[in-house]
Amino acid sequence: MATAKVLAGAQVVLPTGTVTDGRVIVDGTRIVGSAPDGAETLDLTGHWVVPGFVDMHNHGGGGASFTSGTLDEILTGLRTHRQHGTTTAVASFVTGSMDFLVQRAGLLSELAEHGEIAGIHFEGPFISPCRKGAHDETLLRDPDPAEVRKLLDAARGQARMVTLATERPGGIDSVRLLAEHGVLAAIGHTDATYEQTVEAVDAGATVATHLFNAMPALGHRDPGPIAALLEDERITVELINDGTHLHPAALELAFHHKGAEKVAFITDAMDAAGFGDGRYMLGPLEVEVKDSVARLVEGGSIAGSTLTLDRAFKRAVTIDKLPVEDVVRAISANPAQLLGIYDKVGSLEPGKDADLVVLDAEFEVKGVLRKGEWLVRP
């Protein structure tokens, strides 16, 4: 049973800025405005208290795949990420057959209904064979709105995002369909031109799936999708800040053009996150993880990441030299707002879920609180 607690003395990052020697008061599963009688006080002097991380693009961890694992394995993967501060996660699928994805969506919608995940993200099968990355090309298909609708129906209201190559036949109509149903249309694994990308944004796309990765490079005569996605204020860009997927200058370019309010840090993690090197399956494809970098055994494409969001946070502050407040926005508030759950998570405010992370002065995780319960006790 969660008891009332006062987290005192830390640098607390609020939506309005950082409060030195701040206090966060938790009663039961919620953050509250004043301390009830009998609340225990925890001295966190020399630490940071930030909102729990929200990962809107995550394929697994702890040796478990969200695409193909059993319910118990999926819960193991979620627990792994929670130990690293991700108190809210969307379960992302890689490409599979339509029948398989329909069946899996039904299964994972139950986890969403019970609050274990924040919904489902379909990354594939509606992507470009030219930019397939670690997806099985034989299972790719054009984004037919009827098939997109089939996946939404299978997810029983728990679909949160679909990644599309919007230049493919049916792409623009599928974007409109997703927008009408309140599901995020994300442009990714795309070979679109600049003009085609602009058309997709005008149709209602709002997210760039792992910007820079699995799309044409920025060109000075043929600017491609990256320029269109960077310049449009309606688009939030996902970034994988693991030091492998992006050069620091690319990250800086994204922040320069988008501002901290239009960036979302994601893991794009696969099974090996928090688990170690070795051989894994990503959907039907075999992946080798070596020195924490995941690549397809056949062809060598980068195959997701082994990232956890605490590492993305630390890297952003210590290597990329971003202000802590901007990192909190990108790792908690922005994804929560996109997913439509900012009323519950994504910031430290009275009335919201008591989801928070305690970091030491070196930005290492020392405590994780989820719905008022310590998962990692400081």
GROMACS .gro file of C-alpha atoms in nm:
model
  378
    1MET     CA    1   0.000   0.000   0.000
    2ALA     CA    2   0.141   0.338  -0.100
    3THR     CA    3   0.189   0.571   0.196
    4ALA     CA    4   0.202   0.949   0.179
    5LYS     CA    5   0.553   1.076   0.122
    6VAL     CA    6   0.732   1.409   0.087
    7LEU     CA    7   1.033   1.414  -0.144
    8ALA     CA    8   1.232   1.711  -0.016
    9GLY     CA    9   1.554   1.899  -0.090
   10ALA     CA   10   1.601   1.804  -0.456
   11GLN     CA   11   1.612   2.015  -0.770
   12VAL     CA   12   1.257   1.958  -0.895
   13VAL     CA   13   1.179   2.014  -1.263
   14LEU     CA   14   0.829   2.158  -1.302
   15PRO     CA   15   0.655   2.280  -1.620
   16THR     CA   16   0.741   2.635  -1.511
   17GLY     CA   17   1.111   2.561  -1.454
   18THR     CA   18   1.345   2.408  -1.197
   19VAL     CA   19   1.286   2.468  -0.826
   20THR     CA   20   1.596   2.437  -0.608
   21ASP     CA   21   1.533   2.273  -0.270
   22GLY     CA   22   1.189   2.177  -0.399
   23ARG     CA   23   0.929   1.936  -0.265
   24VAL     CA   24   0.705   1.680  -0.434
   25ILE     CA   25   0.422   1.543  -0.218
   26VAL     CA   26   0.267   1.206  -0.298
   27ASP     CA   27  -0.048   1.064  -0.141
   28GLY     CA   28  -0.154   0.722  -0.265
   29THR     CA   29  -0.114   0.707  -0.642
   30ARG     CA   30  -0.122   1.083  -0.700
   31ILE     CA   31   0.084   1.397  -0.662
   32VAL     CA   32  -0.090   1.633  -0.418
   33GLY     CA   33  -0.054   1.997  -0.317
   34SER     CA   34  -0.012   1.961   0.059
   35ALA     CA   35   0.127   1.694   0.289
   36PRO     CA   36  -0.124   1.483   0.486
   37ASP     CA   37  -0.057   1.398   0.851
   38GLY     CA   38   0.192   1.118   0.900
   39ALA     CA   39   0.365   1.156   0.562
   40GLU     CA   40   0.721   1.025   0.557
   41THR     CA   41   0.987   1.271   0.444
   42LEU     CA   42   1.270   1.160   0.219
   43ASP     CA   43   1.574   1.389   0.201
   44LEU     CA   44   1.691   1.405  -0.163
   45THR     CA   45   1.942   1.686  -0.130
   46GLY     CA   46   2.190   1.676  -0.419
   47HIS     CA   47   1.946   1.494  -0.649
   48TRP     CA   48   1.706   1.583  -0.927
   49VAL     CA   49   1.339   1.488  -0.933
   50VAL     CA   50   1.188   1.476  -1.283
   51PRO     CA   51   0.864   1.336  -1.427
   52GLY     CA   52   0.856   0.968  -1.524
   53PHE     CA   53   0.973   0.914  -1.881
   54VAL     CA   54   0.716   0.851  -2.157
   55ASP     CA   55   0.838   0.633  -2.447
   56MET     CA   56   0.606   0.647  -2.749
   57HIS     CA   57   0.815   0.411  -2.967
   58ASN     CA   58   0.944   0.093  -2.801
   59HIS     CA   59   0.956  -0.264  -2.938
   60GLY     CA   60   1.072  -0.447  -2.625
   61GLY     CA   61   1.343  -0.503  -2.367
   62GLY     CA   62   1.467  -0.740  -2.100
   63GLY     CA   63   1.491  -1.014  -2.363
   64ALA     CA   64   1.122  -0.976  -2.456
   65SER     CA   65   0.957  -0.860  -2.779
   66PHE     CA   66   0.631  -0.665  -2.776
   67THR     CA   67   0.565  -0.790  -3.131
   68SER     CA   68   0.587  -1.162  -3.058
   69GLY     CA   69   0.626  -1.220  -2.682
   70THR     CA   70   0.378  -1.377  -2.443
   71LEU     CA   71   0.193  -1.150  -2.200
   72ASP     CA   72   0.437  -1.247  -1.923
   73GLU     CA   73   0.735  -1.170  -2.147
   74ILE     CA   74   0.587  -0.832  -2.242
   75LEU     CA   75   0.541  -0.747  -1.875
   76THR     CA   76   0.907  -0.843  -1.819
   77GLY     CA   77   1.008  -0.602  -2.096
   78LEU     CA   78   0.798  -0.325  -1.945
   79ARG     CA   79   0.950  -0.386  -1.600
   80THR     CA   80   1.299  -0.360  -1.752
   81HIS     CA   81   1.224  -0.016  -1.897
   82ARG     CA   82   1.053   0.097  -1.575
   83GLN     CA   83   1.374   0.022  -1.383
   84HIS     CA   84   1.535   0.279  -1.614
   85GLY     CA   85   1.270   0.547  -1.551
   86THR     CA   86   1.017   0.480  -1.829
   87THR     CA   87   0.694   0.477  -1.627
   88THR     CA   88   0.475   0.504  -1.942
   89ALA     CA   89   0.538   0.316  -2.268
   90VAL     CA   90   0.361   0.251  -2.595
   91ALA     CA   91   0.414  -0.101  -2.736
   92SER     CA   92   0.542  -0.082  -3.093
   93PHE     CA   93   0.502  -0.364  -3.346
   94VAL     CA   94   0.736  -0.435  -3.636
   95THR     CA   95   0.600  -0.555  -3.969
   96GLY     CA   96   0.414  -0.885  -3.971
   97SER     CA   97   0.137  -1.041  -4.176
   98MET     CA   98  -0.200  -0.867  -4.144
   99ASP     CA   99  -0.353  -1.168  -3.967
  100PHE     CA  100  -0.065  -1.180  -3.718
  101LEU     CA  101  -0.085  -0.805  -3.644
  102VAL     CA  102  -0.463  -0.823  -3.600
  103GLN     CA  103  -0.423  -1.108  -3.350
  104ARG     CA  104  -0.142  -0.932  -3.160
  105ALA     CA  105  -0.334  -0.604  -3.148
  106GLY     CA  106  -0.624  -0.781  -2.980
  107LEU     CA  107  -0.389  -0.930  -2.721
  108LEU     CA  108  -0.204  -0.606  -2.641
  109SER     CA  109  -0.522  -0.399  -2.627
  110GLU     CA  110  -0.596  -0.587  -2.302
  111LEU     CA  111  -0.266  -0.464  -2.154
  112ALA     CA  112  -0.360  -0.110  -2.258
  113GLU     CA  113  -0.705  -0.144  -2.102
  114HIS     CA  114  -0.537  -0.248  -1.774
  115GLY     CA  115  -0.298   0.049  -1.783
  116GLU     CA  116   0.020  -0.154  -1.837
  117ILE     CA  117   0.091   0.016  -2.172
  118ALA     CA  118  -0.025   0.351  -2.310
  119GLY     CA  119  -0.146   0.198  -2.636
  120ILE     CA  120  -0.016   0.038  -2.954
  121HIS     CA  121   0.206   0.171  -3.234
  122PHE     CA  122   0.209  -0.004  -3.573
  123GLU     CA  123   0.549   0.054  -3.735
  124GLY     CA  124   0.478  -0.132  -4.056
  125PRO     CA  125   0.359  -0.300  -4.269
  126PHE     CA  126   0.266   0.020  -4.458
  127ILE     CA  127   0.623   0.135  -4.526
  128SER     CA  128   0.854   0.173  -4.825
  129PRO     CA  129   1.059  -0.126  -4.942
  130CYS     CA  130   1.332   0.128  -5.035
  131ARG     CA  131   1.362   0.231  -4.668
  132LYS     CA  132   1.259  -0.090  -4.495
  133GLY     CA  133   1.540  -0.095  -4.236
  134ALA     CA  134   1.490  -0.402  -4.017
  135HIS     CA  135   1.149  -0.497  -4.161
  136ASP     CA  136   1.075  -0.807  -4.370
  137GLU     CA  137   1.031  -0.681  -4.727
  138THR     CA  138   0.809  -0.975  -4.825
  139LEU     CA  139   0.545  -0.859  -4.573
  140LEU     CA  140   0.537  -0.490  -4.669
  141ARG     CA  141   0.225  -0.349  -4.834
  142ASP     CA  142   0.089  -0.018  -4.951
  143PRO     CA  143  -0.121   0.176  -4.698
  144ASP     CA  144  -0.471   0.077  -4.812
  145PRO     CA  145  -0.714   0.269  -4.585
  146ALA     CA  146  -0.931  -0.045  -4.550
  147GLU     CA  147  -0.634  -0.239  -4.411
  148VAL     CA  148  -0.531   0.049  -4.183
  149ARG     CA  149  -0.889   0.052  -4.054
  150LYS     CA  150  -0.867  -0.325  -3.993
  151LEU     CA  151  -0.571  -0.274  -3.758
  152LEU     CA  152  -0.745   0.013  -3.577
  153ASP     CA  153  -1.052  -0.206  -3.522
  154ALA     CA  154  -0.836  -0.494  -3.395
  155ALA     CA  155  -0.674  -0.259  -3.141
  156ARG     CA  156  -1.017  -0.178  -2.991
  157GLY     CA  157  -0.951   0.193  -2.946
  158GLN     CA  158  -0.595   0.138  -2.818
  159ALA     CA  159  -0.406   0.225  -3.140
  160ARG     CA  160  -0.206   0.542  -3.073
  161MET     CA  161   0.018   0.574  -3.379
  162VAL     CA  162   0.074   0.425  -3.724
  163THR     CA  163   0.398   0.483  -3.917
  164LEU     CA  164   0.339   0.517  -4.293
  165ALA     CA  165   0.532   0.576  -4.612
  166THR     CA  166   0.275   0.836  -4.708
  167GLU     CA  167   0.399   0.858  -5.070
  168ARG     CA  168   0.278   0.503  -5.138
  169PRO     CA  169  -0.066   0.443  -5.299
  170GLY     CA  170  -0.336   0.506  -5.037
  171GLY     CA  171  -0.094   0.694  -4.810
  172ILE     CA  172  -0.269   1.032  -4.806
  173ASP     CA  173  -0.615   0.877  -4.762
  174SER     CA  174  -0.476   0.666  -4.476
  175VAL     CA  175  -0.335   0.977  -4.307
  176ARG     CA  176  -0.681   1.137  -4.326
  177LEU     CA  177  -0.841   0.823  -4.185
  178LEU     CA  178  -0.599   0.816  -3.891
  179ALA     CA  179  -0.651   1.186  -3.819
  180GLU     CA  180  -1.028   1.136  -3.820
  181HIS     CA  181  -0.992   0.855  -3.563
  182GLY     CA  182  -0.759   1.052  -3.336
  183VAL     CA  183  -0.462   0.824  -3.410
  184LEU     CA  184  -0.119   0.976  -3.475
  185ALA     CA  185  -0.013   0.949  -3.839
  186ALA     CA  186   0.367   0.927  -3.840
  187ILE     CA  187   0.580   0.972  -4.151
  188GLY     CA  188   0.864   0.720  -4.153
  189HIS     CA  189   1.045   0.443  -4.338
  190THR     CA  190   0.968   0.666  -4.634
  191ASP     CA  191   1.119   0.751  -4.971
  192ALA     CA  192   0.899   1.059  -5.008
  193THR     CA  193   1.005   1.380  -5.180
  194TYR     CA  194   0.985   1.718  -5.009
  195GLU     CA  195   0.658   1.793  -5.191
  196GLN     CA  196   0.501   1.458  -5.103
  197THR     CA  197   0.592   1.509  -4.737
  198VAL     CA  198   0.430   1.854  -4.734
  199GLU     CA  199   0.114   1.698  -4.880
  200ALA     CA  200   0.108   1.436  -4.601
  201VAL     CA  201   0.146   1.697  -4.329
  202ASP     CA  202  -0.134   1.903  -4.482
  203ALA     CA  203  -0.348   1.585  -4.475
  204GLY     CA  204  -0.294   1.548  -4.100
  205ALA     CA  205   0.039   1.375  -4.025
  206THR     CA  206   0.188   1.507  -3.699
  207VAL     CA  207   0.493   1.289  -3.618
  208ALA     CA  208   0.824   1.205  -3.787
  209THR     CA  209   0.924   0.847  -3.699
  210HIS     CA  210   1.291   0.853  -3.584
  211LEU     CA  211   1.383   1.160  -3.793
  212PHE     CA  212   1.690   1.117  -4.018
  213ASN     CA  213   1.674   0.735  -3.996
  214ALA     CA  214   1.506   0.527  -4.272
  215MET     CA  215   1.445   0.824  -4.503
  216PRO     CA  216   1.641   1.005  -4.778
  217ALA     CA  217   1.923   1.228  -4.656
  218LEU     CA  218   1.887   1.605  -4.664
  219GLY     CA  219   1.996   1.733  -5.005
  220HIS     CA  220   2.050   2.091  -5.120
  221ARG     CA  221   1.870   2.044  -5.454
  222ASP     CA  222   1.641   1.762  -5.347
  223PRO     CA  223   1.567   1.842  -4.980
  224GLY     CA  224   1.350   1.534  -4.928
  225PRO     CA  225   1.133   1.466  -4.624
  226ILE     CA  226   1.379   1.588  -4.359
  227ALA     CA  227   1.355   1.955  -4.461
  228ALA     CA  228   0.974   1.939  -4.475
  229LEU     CA  229   0.953   1.771  -4.135
  230LEU     CA  230   1.199   2.011  -3.970
  231GLU     CA  231   1.037   2.327  -4.099
  232ASP     CA  232   0.669   2.252  -4.023
  233GLU     CA  233   0.556   2.347  -3.673
  234ARG     CA  234   0.278   2.086  -3.686
  235ILE     CA  235   0.532   1.803  -3.679
  236THR     CA  236   0.695   1.657  -3.367
  237VAL     CA  237   1.015   1.469  -3.450
  238GLU     CA  238   1.122   1.149  -3.276
  239LEU     CA  239   1.495   1.124  -3.203
  240ILE     CA  240   1.695   0.817  -3.095
  241ASN     CA  241   1.969   0.971  -2.882
  242ASP     CA  242   2.199   0.671  -2.838
  243GLY     CA  243   2.510   0.800  -3.013
  244THR     CA  244   2.467   0.540  -3.291
  245HIS     CA  245   2.154   0.650  -3.477
  246LEU     CA  246   2.239   1.022  -3.482
  247HIS     CA  247   2.550   1.237  -3.498
  248PRO     CA  248   2.533   1.504  -3.224
  249ALA     CA  249   2.518   1.772  -3.497
  250ALA     CA  250   2.200   1.613  -3.636
  251LEU     CA  251   2.043   1.624  -3.289
  252GLU     CA  252   2.146   1.987  -3.255
  253LEU     CA  253   1.998   2.067  -3.597
  254ALA     CA  254   1.665   1.914  -3.494
  255PHE     CA  255   1.650   2.111  -3.168
  256HIS     CA  256   1.754   2.429  -3.346
  257HIS     CA  257   1.469   2.403  -3.598
  258LYS     CA  258   1.197   2.243  -3.386
  259GLY     CA  259   1.261   2.391  -3.042
  260ALA     CA  260   1.234   2.171  -2.733
  261GLU     CA  261   0.854   2.162  -2.756
  262LYS     CA  262   0.850   1.966  -3.084
  263VAL     CA  263   1.104   1.692  -3.010
  264ALA     CA  264   1.028   1.352  -2.855
  265PHE     CA  265   1.309   1.129  -2.736
  266ILE     CA  266   1.231   0.762  -2.800
  267THR     CA  267   1.421   0.437  -2.753
  268ASP     CA  268   1.300   0.237  -3.057
  269ALA     CA  269   1.428  -0.039  -2.828
  270MET     CA  270   1.427  -0.406  -2.922
  271ASP     CA  271   1.449  -0.715  -2.698
  272ALA     CA  272   1.816  -0.662  -2.608
  273ALA     CA  273   1.753  -0.330  -2.425
  274GLY     CA  274   1.863  -0.380  -2.066
  275PHE     CA  275   1.958  -0.741  -2.147
  276GLY     CA  276   2.291  -0.761  -2.330
  277ASP     CA  277   2.472  -0.863  -2.647
  278GLY     CA  278   2.375  -1.174  -2.840
  279ARG     CA  279   2.139  -1.298  -3.114
  280TYR     CA  280   1.772  -1.201  -3.116
  281MET     CA  281   1.470  -1.210  -3.345
  282LEU     CA  282   1.304  -0.885  -3.456
  283GLY     CA  283   0.978  -1.008  -3.604
  284PRO     CA  284   1.092  -1.277  -3.850
  285LEU     CA  285   1.445  -1.133  -3.894
  286GLU     CA  286   1.758  -1.232  -3.700
  287VAL     CA  287   1.952  -0.955  -3.525
  288GLU     CA  288   2.298  -0.957  -3.373
  289VAL     CA  289   2.369  -0.717  -3.087
  290LYS     CA  290   2.737  -0.638  -3.044
  291ASP     CA  291   2.870  -0.366  -2.812
  292SER     CA  292   2.504  -0.266  -2.752
  293VAL     CA  293   2.444  -0.193  -3.125
  294ALA     CA  294   2.173  -0.402  -3.294
  295ARG     CA  295   2.214  -0.493  -3.663
  296LEU     CA  296   2.045  -0.741  -3.894
  297VAL     CA  297   2.253  -1.057  -3.941
  298GLU     CA  298   2.169  -1.041  -4.312
  299GLY     CA  299   2.255  -0.706  -4.468
  300GLY     CA  300   2.378  -0.527  -4.155
  301SER     CA  301   2.098  -0.265  -4.126
  302ILE     CA  302   2.063  -0.104  -3.784
  303ALA     CA  303   1.776  -0.294  -3.618
  304GLY     CA  304   1.623  -0.068  -3.357
  305SER     CA  305   1.828   0.015  -3.049
  306THR     CA  306   1.923  -0.122  -2.710
  307LEU     CA  307   1.859   0.219  -2.559
  308THR     CA  308   1.682   0.295  -2.233
  309LEU     CA  309   1.553   0.647  -2.177
  310ASP     CA  310   1.776   0.712  -1.875
  311ARG     CA  311   2.076   0.679  -2.107
  312ALA     CA  312   1.914   0.913  -2.360
  313PHE     CA  313   1.852   1.163  -2.077
  314LYS     CA  314   2.208   1.150  -1.945
  315ARG     CA  315   2.359   1.179  -2.292
  316ALA     CA  316   2.138   1.477  -2.379
  317VAL     CA  317   2.249   1.669  -2.069
  318THR     CA  318   2.616   1.567  -2.041
  319ILE     CA  319   2.725   1.522  -2.406
  320ASP     CA  320   2.472   1.727  -2.604
  321LYS     CA  321   2.473   2.000  -2.335
  322LEU     CA  322   2.096   2.051  -2.350
  323PRO     CA  323   1.921   2.224  -2.059
  324VAL     CA  324   1.765   1.973  -1.819
  325GLU     CA  325   1.425   2.142  -1.866
  326ASP     CA  326   1.441   2.087  -2.245
  327VAL     CA  327   1.531   1.721  -2.197
  328VAL     CA  328   1.240   1.671  -1.957
  329ARG     CA  329   1.009   1.827  -2.214
  330ALA     CA  330   1.136   1.594  -2.488
  331ILE     CA  331   1.135   1.280  -2.275
  332SER     CA  332   0.814   1.326  -2.075
  333ALA     CA  333   0.584   1.619  -2.153
  334ASN     CA  334   0.588   1.617  -2.535
  335PRO     CA  335   0.518   1.245  -2.583
  336ALA     CA  336   0.247   1.260  -2.315
  337GLN     CA  337   0.081   1.551  -2.494
  338LEU     CA  338   0.098   1.376  -2.833
  339LEU     CA  339  -0.054   1.059  -2.685
  340GLY     CA  340  -0.337   1.257  -2.525
  341ILE     CA  341  -0.244   1.156  -2.168
  342TYR     CA  342  -0.086   1.479  -2.042
  343ASP     CA  343  -0.373   1.518  -1.797
  344LYS     CA  344  -0.233   1.211  -1.613
  345VAL     CA  345   0.144   1.195  -1.679
  346GLY     CA  346   0.434   1.391  -1.827
  347SER     CA  347   0.485   1.656  -1.559
  348LEU     CA  348   0.499   1.696  -1.182
  349GLU     CA  349   0.168   1.865  -1.094
  350PRO     CA  350  -0.097   1.803  -0.827
  351GLY     CA  351  -0.367   1.563  -0.946
  352LYS     CA  352  -0.140   1.372  -1.184
  353ASP     CA  353  -0.013   1.016  -1.139
  354ALA     CA  354   0.278   0.994  -0.896
  355ASP     CA  355   0.524   0.891  -1.169
  356LEU     CA  356   0.871   1.033  -1.119
  357VAL     CA  357   1.242   0.962  -1.146
  358VAL     CA  358   1.514   1.051  -0.895
  359LEU     CA  359   1.852   1.122  -1.056
  360ASP     CA  360   2.184   1.189  -0.884
  361ALA     CA  361   2.418   1.473  -0.975
  362GLU     CA  362   2.565   1.261  -1.259
  363PHE     CA  363   2.211   1.194  -1.395
  364GLU     CA  364   2.212   0.827  -1.299
  365VAL     CA  365   1.877   0.679  -1.191
  366LYS     CA  366   1.853   0.641  -0.814
  367GLY     CA  367   1.477   0.609  -0.772
  368VAL     CA  368   1.168   0.534  -0.982
  369LEU     CA  369   0.817   0.591  -0.851
  370ARG     CA  370   0.519   0.467  -1.056
  371LYS     CA  371   0.164   0.539  -0.940
  372GLY     CA  372   0.299   0.607  -0.591
  373GLU     CA  373   0.496   0.281  -0.558
  374TRP     CA  374   0.877   0.267  -0.553
  375LEU     CA  375   1.006   0.041  -0.832
  376VAL     CA  376   1.360   0.156  -0.755
  377ARG     CA  377   1.388   0.287  -0.400
  378PRO     CA  378   1.633   0.575  -0.348
   0.00000   0.00000   0.00000
